[in-house]
Short mmCIF file of C-alpha atoms and ligand atoms in Angstrom, two decimals:
data_model
loop_
_atom_site.label_atom_id
_atom_site.label_comp_id
_atom_site.label_asym_id
_atom_site.label_seq_id
_atom_site.Cartn_x
_atom_site.Cartn_y
_atom_site.Cartn_z
CA MET A 1 48.02 -82.57 50.35
CA GLU A 2 47.39 -84.54 47.19
CA TYR A 3 44.15 -85.71 45.77
CA SER A 4 43.60 -89.08 44.17
CA ALA A 5 40.19 -90.34 43.06
CA GLU A 6 40.89 -93.68 44.70
CA ARG A 7 42.19 -92.48 48.04
CA GLY A 8 40.94 -88.92 48.46
CA PHE A 9 43.16 -86.29 50.01
CA GLU A 10 46.17 -87.44 51.85
CA GLU A 11 49.55 -86.25 52.99
CA ARG A 12 52.44 -87.48 50.91
CA GLN A 13 54.95 -88.33 53.60
CA PRO A 14 58.30 -89.50 52.29
CA PRO A 15 59.31 -92.95 53.53
CA LYS A 16 61.33 -92.42 56.71
CA HIS A 17 63.54 -95.42 56.06
CA ILE A 18 64.50 -96.92 52.70
CA ALA A 19 66.56 -100.10 52.56
CA ILE A 20 68.21 -101.15 49.29
CA ILE A 21 69.45 -104.52 48.10
CA MET A 22 72.05 -103.32 45.62
CA ASP A 23 72.05 -106.23 43.18
CA GLY A 24 73.23 -106.76 39.61
CA ASN A 25 76.82 -105.47 39.51
CA GLY A 26 78.09 -108.75 38.05
CA ARG A 27 75.48 -108.92 35.30
CA TRP A 28 76.05 -105.26 34.44
CA ALA A 29 79.76 -105.95 33.90
CA GLU A 30 79.28 -109.27 32.11
CA ALA A 31 76.87 -107.64 29.63
CA ARG A 32 79.70 -105.28 28.69
CA GLY A 33 82.40 -107.92 28.50
CA LEU A 34 84.00 -106.51 31.65
CA SER A 35 85.18 -108.28 34.79
CA ARG A 36 82.66 -108.55 37.64
CA ASN A 37 84.99 -106.38 39.70
CA LYS A 38 84.45 -103.50 37.27
CA GLY A 39 80.75 -103.84 37.97
CA HIS A 40 81.38 -103.57 41.71
CA ARG A 41 83.49 -100.45 41.15
CA LYS A 42 80.70 -98.83 39.16
CA GLY A 43 78.32 -99.96 41.92
CA VAL A 44 80.18 -97.81 44.46
CA GLU A 45 79.63 -94.75 42.26
CA THR A 46 75.93 -95.58 42.19
CA LEU A 47 75.91 -95.92 45.97
CA LYS A 48 77.34 -92.41 46.33
CA SER A 49 74.70 -91.02 44.01
CA ALA A 50 71.95 -92.92 45.89
CA ILE A 51 73.09 -91.37 49.18
CA ARG A 52 72.84 -87.90 47.61
CA SER A 53 69.44 -88.66 46.08
CA ALA A 54 68.10 -89.99 49.38
CA ARG A 55 69.15 -86.75 51.06
CA LYS A 56 67.42 -84.76 48.32
CA PHE A 57 64.25 -86.83 48.73
CA GLY A 58 64.22 -86.18 52.49
CA ILE A 59 64.86 -89.80 53.51
CA GLU A 60 66.03 -89.91 57.14
CA TYR A 61 67.37 -93.46 57.12
CA LEU A 62 69.03 -95.22 54.20
CA THR A 63 70.22 -98.80 54.66
CA VAL A 64 72.28 -100.49 51.96
CA PHE A 65 73.15 -104.18 51.68
CA SER A 66 76.81 -104.25 50.75
CA PHE A 67 77.97 -107.78 51.69
CA SER A 68 75.87 -110.66 52.93
CA SER A 69 76.89 -113.47 55.26
CA GLU A 70 76.30 -115.76 52.26
CA ASN A 71 78.61 -113.77 49.96
CA TRP A 72 81.57 -115.60 51.54
CA SER A 73 80.79 -118.38 49.06
CA ARG A 74 82.07 -116.21 46.17
CA PRO A 75 85.59 -116.56 44.74
CA LYS A 76 88.31 -115.19 47.03
CA SER A 77 89.38 -112.61 44.45
CA GLU A 78 85.86 -111.14 44.27
CA ILE A 79 85.53 -111.04 48.05
CA SER A 80 88.83 -109.21 48.37
CA GLU A 81 87.75 -106.68 45.71
CA LEU A 82 84.50 -106.05 47.60
CA PHE A 83 86.42 -105.58 50.85
CA SER A 84 88.94 -103.24 49.28
CA LEU A 85 86.13 -101.16 47.74
CA LEU A 86 84.58 -100.77 51.18
CA LYS A 87 87.94 -99.69 52.61
CA ILE A 88 88.43 -97.15 49.83
CA PHE A 89 84.86 -95.88 50.28
CA ILE A 90 85.36 -95.29 53.99
CA ARG A 91 88.84 -93.77 53.60
CA LYS A 92 87.89 -91.48 50.74
CA ASP A 93 84.29 -90.60 51.39
CA LEU A 94 83.95 -90.59 55.17
CA ALA A 95 85.11 -86.96 55.49
CA GLU A 96 82.48 -85.82 53.00
CA LEU A 97 79.75 -87.82 54.71
CA HIS A 98 80.80 -86.29 58.02
CA GLN A 99 80.77 -82.78 56.51
CA ASN A 100 77.24 -83.45 55.32
CA ASN A 101 76.21 -84.31 58.89
CA VAL A 102 75.58 -87.98 57.94
CA ARG A 103 75.60 -90.50 60.77
CA VAL A 104 77.13 -93.77 59.59
CA ARG A 105 76.32 -97.09 61.22
CA ILE A 106 77.40 -100.56 60.26
CA ILE A 107 75.30 -103.63 60.97
CA GLY A 108 76.49 -107.19 60.51
CA GLU A 109 78.76 -109.77 62.12
CA ARG A 110 82.12 -108.34 63.14
CA ASN A 111 83.82 -111.50 64.40
CA ASN A 112 85.10 -112.70 61.05
CA VAL A 113 85.72 -109.30 59.48
CA PRO A 114 89.36 -108.92 58.30
CA GLY A 115 91.60 -107.08 60.79
CA ASP A 116 92.25 -104.11 58.52
CA ILE A 117 88.55 -103.39 57.97
CA LEU A 118 87.32 -103.48 61.55
CA PRO A 119 89.09 -100.28 62.70
CA LEU A 120 87.67 -98.43 59.69
CA LEU A 121 84.14 -99.45 60.61
CA VAL A 122 84.71 -98.37 64.21
CA GLU A 123 86.21 -95.06 63.03
CA ALA A 124 83.31 -94.35 60.65
CA GLU A 125 80.80 -94.84 63.44
CA ALA A 126 82.79 -92.93 66.06
CA LEU A 127 83.53 -89.92 63.84
CA THR A 128 79.91 -89.49 62.81
CA ALA A 129 78.18 -90.61 66.03
CA ALA A 130 76.99 -87.13 67.00
CA ASN A 131 75.78 -86.17 63.53
CA THR A 132 72.13 -85.30 63.32
CA GLY A 133 71.41 -85.37 59.57
CA GLN A 134 70.83 -88.33 57.31
CA ASN A 135 71.44 -91.81 58.74
CA LEU A 136 73.40 -94.18 56.54
CA ILE A 137 73.35 -97.79 57.66
CA ILE A 138 75.74 -100.13 55.86
CA ALA A 139 74.82 -103.81 56.15
CA PHE A 140 78.22 -105.42 55.83
CA ASN A 141 78.81 -109.12 56.49
CA TYR A 142 75.14 -109.05 57.45
CA GLY A 143 72.68 -111.92 57.64
CA SER A 144 69.27 -111.52 59.21
CA ARG A 145 69.03 -115.04 60.58
CA ASP A 146 72.36 -114.67 62.39
CA GLU A 147 71.18 -111.32 63.75
CA ILE A 148 68.00 -112.93 65.11
CA ALA A 149 70.01 -115.85 66.55
CA ASN A 150 72.33 -113.40 68.32
CA ALA A 151 69.36 -111.50 69.75
CA THR A 152 67.90 -114.80 70.95
CA LYS A 153 71.17 -115.68 72.69
CA ALA A 154 71.30 -112.28 74.40
CA ILE A 155 67.71 -112.64 75.61
CA ALA A 156 68.30 -116.22 76.78
CA THR A 157 71.37 -115.07 78.73
CA LYS A 158 69.37 -112.33 80.47
CA PHE A 159 66.63 -114.84 81.27
CA ALA A 160 69.16 -117.30 82.69
CA ASN A 161 70.67 -114.51 84.85
CA GLY A 162 67.23 -113.56 86.13
CA GLU A 163 67.43 -110.13 84.45
CA LEU A 164 64.14 -110.74 82.66
CA GLN A 165 61.11 -112.97 83.00
CA LEU A 166 59.41 -115.15 80.41
CA GLU A 167 56.48 -112.69 80.28
CA ASP A 168 58.88 -109.90 79.25
CA ILE A 169 59.61 -111.62 75.94
CA ASN A 170 57.57 -109.96 73.21
CA SER A 171 58.20 -108.51 69.77
CA ASP A 172 59.38 -105.13 71.12
CA LEU A 173 61.94 -106.87 73.31
CA ILE A 174 63.21 -108.89 70.35
CA SER A 175 63.41 -105.72 68.19
CA SER A 176 65.40 -104.01 70.93
CA HIS A 177 68.00 -106.80 70.87
CA LEU A 178 68.59 -106.57 67.13
CA GLU A 179 71.42 -104.49 65.68
CA THR A 180 68.78 -102.12 64.34
CA ALA A 181 67.39 -101.50 67.85
CA ASP A 182 67.17 -97.71 67.59
CA ILE A 183 66.44 -97.57 63.86
CA PRO A 184 62.82 -97.49 62.65
CA ASP A 185 61.71 -100.43 60.51
CA PRO A 186 62.11 -99.84 56.77
CA ASP A 187 59.05 -98.39 55.07
CA LEU A 188 60.33 -99.30 51.63
CA ILE A 189 62.71 -102.03 50.50
CA ILE A 190 64.04 -101.68 46.97
CA ARG A 191 65.85 -104.49 45.17
CA THR A 192 67.49 -103.90 41.83
CA SER A 193 68.36 -106.47 39.11
CA GLY A 194 64.96 -108.11 38.75
CA GLU A 195 65.44 -110.69 41.52
CA LYS A 196 62.44 -110.91 43.79
CA ARG A 197 63.77 -112.17 47.08
CA LEU A 198 65.14 -110.84 50.35
CA SER A 199 68.32 -112.96 50.45
CA ASN A 200 68.44 -112.89 54.26
CA PHE A 201 68.12 -109.08 54.53
CA LEU A 202 66.16 -107.46 57.41
CA LEU A 203 63.70 -110.36 57.69
CA TRP A 204 62.27 -109.28 61.04
CA GLN A 205 62.33 -105.55 60.27
CA ALA A 206 60.58 -106.02 56.89
CA ALA A 207 57.31 -107.17 58.50
CA TYR A 208 55.34 -104.18 57.16
CA ALA A 209 57.70 -102.80 54.53
CA GLU A 210 56.54 -102.07 51.00
CA PHE A 211 58.62 -103.92 48.42
CA VAL A 212 59.65 -102.47 45.09
CA PHE A 213 61.56 -104.74 42.75
CA VAL A 214 63.09 -103.03 39.75
CA ASP A 215 64.65 -104.68 36.70
CA CYS A 216 67.40 -102.07 36.45
CA LEU A 217 70.86 -103.40 37.42
CA TRP A 218 72.43 -101.61 40.38
CA PRO A 219 75.12 -99.68 38.41
CA ASP A 220 72.31 -98.16 36.29
CA PHE A 221 70.16 -97.16 39.27
CA ASP A 222 70.39 -93.38 38.89
CA GLU A 223 68.36 -90.63 40.51
CA LEU A 224 65.50 -91.04 38.03
CA GLN A 225 65.25 -94.79 38.73
CA PHE A 226 65.36 -94.08 42.46
CA SER A 227 62.61 -91.48 42.20
CA LEU A 228 60.44 -93.90 40.20
CA ALA A 229 60.82 -96.52 42.96
CA VAL A 230 59.80 -93.92 45.57
CA ASP A 231 56.82 -92.90 43.37
CA GLU A 232 55.72 -96.53 43.39
CA TYR A 233 55.80 -96.41 47.20
CA TYR A 234 53.52 -93.34 47.17
CA ARG A 235 51.01 -95.29 45.08
CA ARG A 236 50.75 -98.02 47.72
CA THR A 237 48.14 -97.97 50.48
CA ARG A 238 49.61 -98.96 53.82
CA LYS A 239 47.13 -100.46 56.23
CA PHE A 240 49.18 -102.27 58.90
CA GLY A 241 46.41 -104.80 59.31
CA GLY A 242 43.73 -102.17 59.83
CA LEU A 243 41.27 -100.46 57.54
CA SER A 244 42.59 -96.93 57.66
CA ARG A 245 44.54 -95.63 54.72
CA VAL A 246 47.95 -94.56 55.84
CA THR A 247 50.78 -93.54 53.53
CA ALA A 248 53.59 -93.40 56.04
C1 IPE B 1 75.56 -107.05 44.02
O1 IPE B 1 75.84 -107.46 42.73
C2 IPE B 1 76.79 -106.88 44.86
C3 IPE B 1 76.94 -107.90 45.91
C4 IPE B 1 76.14 -108.90 46.13
C5 IPE B 1 78.09 -107.77 46.77
P1 IPE B 1 76.13 -108.99 42.39
O2 IPE B 1 77.60 -109.23 42.49
O3 IPE B 1 75.29 -109.92 43.17
O4 IPE B 1 75.69 -109.02 40.86
P2 IPE B 1 74.96 -110.18 40.10
O5 IPE B 1 73.74 -110.55 40.88
O6 IPE B 1 75.93 -111.32 40.01
O7 IPE B 1 74.64 -109.60 38.76
C1 IPE B 2 72.22 -109.92 48.02
O1 IPE B 2 72.61 -110.13 46.70
C2 IPE B 2 73.37 -109.39 48.83
C3 IPE B 2 73.81 -108.04 48.51
C4 IPE B 2 73.27 -107.21 47.65
C5 IPE B 2 74.95 -107.59 49.27
P1 IPE B 2 73.11 -111.55 46.20
O2 IPE B 2 73.40 -111.40 44.74
O3 IPE B 2 74.21 -112.06 47.05
O4 IPE B 2 71.83 -112.46 46.43
P2 IPE B 2 71.38 -113.83 45.76
O5 IPE B 2 72.55 -114.76 45.86
O6 IPE B 2 71.06 -113.52 44.34
O7 IPE B 2 70.19 -114.26 46.52
MG1 MG B 3 73.48 -110.77 42.89
#
């Protein structure tokens, strides 16, 4: 229990689910006269450290935005670097994640994912499916509006087949048709690089998330920066529309 003059005694529950928009690799590299790709490479190192920090902080679910459905508009060479970094990450680091009892899941559109990446995603999920420790969710080729459109199609199909009635359609039903169906909504969404927008990330799931925007560029987001963002979450009062003061 912790005491604060403003809020009295309360339990400090860690956020169950933290989602991170890892932004600023390009600016980090450009500020050093390096290629944007070097920034992405450094960004992968930061991701590995963030996974370790999240485990240390007792975070059950960590979601990271690694490639958005809009990132296809970047130059081909940058897209292929991002894809090859993901491949290397899965090939090199999957065994260690598995050893650490991490369950890996990938959300995002799979239809237009290059043929050599798809089997790696499937393998990462299959190998770690029974793990019971930390949950790592990689949002790859992910766009929230597409996810909601796909859920809508699935629900409309069930309605057309008579598998569900109009009265069955409510927010729980929609949540259960999203790719995050069995994942709790994020408590905290962190975005690095100073941008203050969601960029089509977890729009539905973010309904009651706390947002922390930090100026730090993603490659510089070390354990101290991460802990400061979590501290900011602890200073927030979550009310979920009510009057009670709930911290988690
Ligand atoms: C985040 O860094 C990585 C991805 C979006 C894949 P950026 O590449 O967006 O870096 P900035 O925003 O240009 O600095
Ligand atoms: C969001 O960052 C996507 C990822 C971090 C993967 P962007 O850099 O693509 O977002 P915008 O373009 O600044 O909104
Ligand atoms: Mg960016």
